[in-house]
XYZ file of C-alpha atoms in Angstrom:
148
model
C 122.447 82.863 66.876
C 122.149 80.444 69.779
C 123.872 79.982 73.111
C 126.014 77.243 71.559
C 127.494 79.882 69.229
C 128.343 82.303 72.055
C 129.379 79.928 74.826
C 132.980 80.034 75.974
C 134.906 78.009 78.519
C 134.495 79.555 81.937
C 136.057 78.873 85.335
C 133.933 77.297 88.007
C 134.317 76.987 91.754
C 132.653 74.774 94.326
C 130.654 75.713 97.386
C 133.685 74.880 99.531
C 136.204 76.945 97.553
C 137.805 79.560 99.826
C 136.224 82.983 99.216
C 139.666 84.574 98.922
C 140.569 82.140 96.114
C 137.318 83.046 94.352
C 138.138 86.763 94.720
C 141.602 86.162 93.256
C 140.110 84.252 90.314
C 137.638 87.079 89.666
C 140.445 89.645 89.729
C 143.132 87.667 87.890
C 140.860 86.772 84.990
C 138.789 89.974 85.038
C 135.552 88.016 85.400
C 132.079 89.417 86.141
C 131.244 86.418 88.298
C 131.818 82.718 88.762
C 129.814 79.572 88.169
C 129.389 77.619 91.400
C 129.170 73.840 91.166
C 127.328 71.721 93.703
C 128.509 68.384 95.060
C 127.139 66.630 91.964
C 129.282 68.762 89.637
C 126.284 70.639 88.245
C 125.888 74.415 88.404
C 123.969 75.442 91.514
C 124.560 79.205 91.548
C 126.188 82.154 89.878
C 128.408 84.189 92.180
C 128.673 87.797 90.980
C 131.801 89.613 92.080
C 129.607 92.059 93.987
C 128.531 89.267 96.347
C 132.159 88.629 97.274
C 132.565 92.335 97.986
C 129.544 92.270 100.285
C 131.505 89.994 102.618
C 134.700 92.016 102.311
C 133.243 95.484 102.862
C 132.110 96.159 106.420
C 128.354 96.452 106.828
C 128.646 99.985 108.261
C 130.303 101.155 105.015
C 127.585 99.508 102.937
C 124.856 101.117 105.030
C 126.460 104.578 105.103
C 128.864 105.284 102.197
C 130.023 108.475 103.928
C 131.753 106.275 106.515
C 133.776 104.598 103.781
C 135.316 107.962 102.941
C 136.897 108.311 106.381
C 138.732 104.954 106.241
C 142.299 105.386 104.999
C 143.685 103.237 102.193
C 145.941 101.201 104.481
C 142.932 99.983 106.412
C 140.719 99.661 103.342
C 143.192 97.139 101.912
C 142.681 94.962 104.985
C 139.000 94.365 104.228
C 139.691 91.576 101.753
C 141.550 89.754 104.490
C 138.145 89.423 106.139
C 137.385 86.802 103.504
C 140.023 84.527 105.034
C 138.511 81.306 106.330
C 135.208 81.921 104.527
C 133.917 79.864 101.630
C 131.989 80.570 98.440
C 128.949 79.088 100.190
C 129.064 82.019 102.642
C 129.215 84.537 99.775
C 125.956 83.379 98.256
C 122.749 85.215 99.140
C 120.726 83.671 101.961
C 117.648 83.457 99.768
C 118.385 81.277 96.713
C 117.792 83.049 93.433
C 116.775 81.730 90.065
C 119.797 80.051 88.513
C 120.700 81.741 85.221
C 121.174 78.560 83.251
C 120.264 77.819 79.649
C 120.579 75.017 77.168
C 122.710 75.383 74.020
C 119.633 76.087 71.857
C 118.626 79.229 73.792
C 118.349 82.297 71.579
C 120.154 85.572 72.152
C 116.886 87.143 73.311
C 116.290 84.281 75.773
C 119.810 84.759 77.170
C 119.342 88.526 77.458
C 115.966 88.110 79.168
C 117.451 85.596 81.615
C 120.346 87.914 82.472
C 117.972 90.844 82.964
C 115.498 88.877 85.074
C 118.136 87.335 87.331
C 120.432 90.400 87.461
C 123.291 88.117 86.438
C 126.324 89.120 84.364
C 126.550 85.605 82.944
C 124.501 82.546 82.063
C 125.751 78.995 82.551
C 125.175 76.882 79.449
C 124.410 73.291 80.351
C 123.648 70.238 78.241
C 122.603 66.963 79.822
C 123.661 68.228 83.247
C 127.191 68.980 82.001
C 128.554 72.530 82.091
C 129.645 73.634 78.620
C 130.708 77.121 79.687
C 129.057 80.493 79.946
C 127.737 83.392 77.952
C 128.770 86.679 79.540
C 126.972 89.982 79.300
C 130.009 91.353 77.488
C 129.975 88.656 74.790
C 126.212 88.994 74.386
C 126.444 92.783 73.962
C 129.419 92.445 71.597
C 127.356 90.133 69.403
C 124.203 92.250 69.450
C 126.069 95.501 68.777
C 128.070 93.930 65.944
C 124.853 92.982 64.134
C 123.255 96.437 64.402
């Protein structure tokens, strides 16, 4: 089994996509992350949903989870509004990470190793610089577990 057999169409965003739109896409389609395209239309990053949350959740709650407990639900719901005016570019980590990208001939083990090494819930599958789609952790596990 190769990446070409597991790849599925997958939504992509650009660096300038509003962060709130990216959050809505993640939620509406129940996605583990998004593929980010650079100005040339090629994948330049994977944006896990947790990175979007890092911008939405106040730093003091990330540093001390006990503080999150004292915030009531009405105010907790306002945190996502903090994404307003921000872009996907601002959600990405400051230090660029290895891009989890593979060609269509990558094996299941290569895909799994890439996901594990990069801590990414998905791998962009690219051929000749063109995005074909992605292989998600879920689809990879479904395949592996079905063959055992």
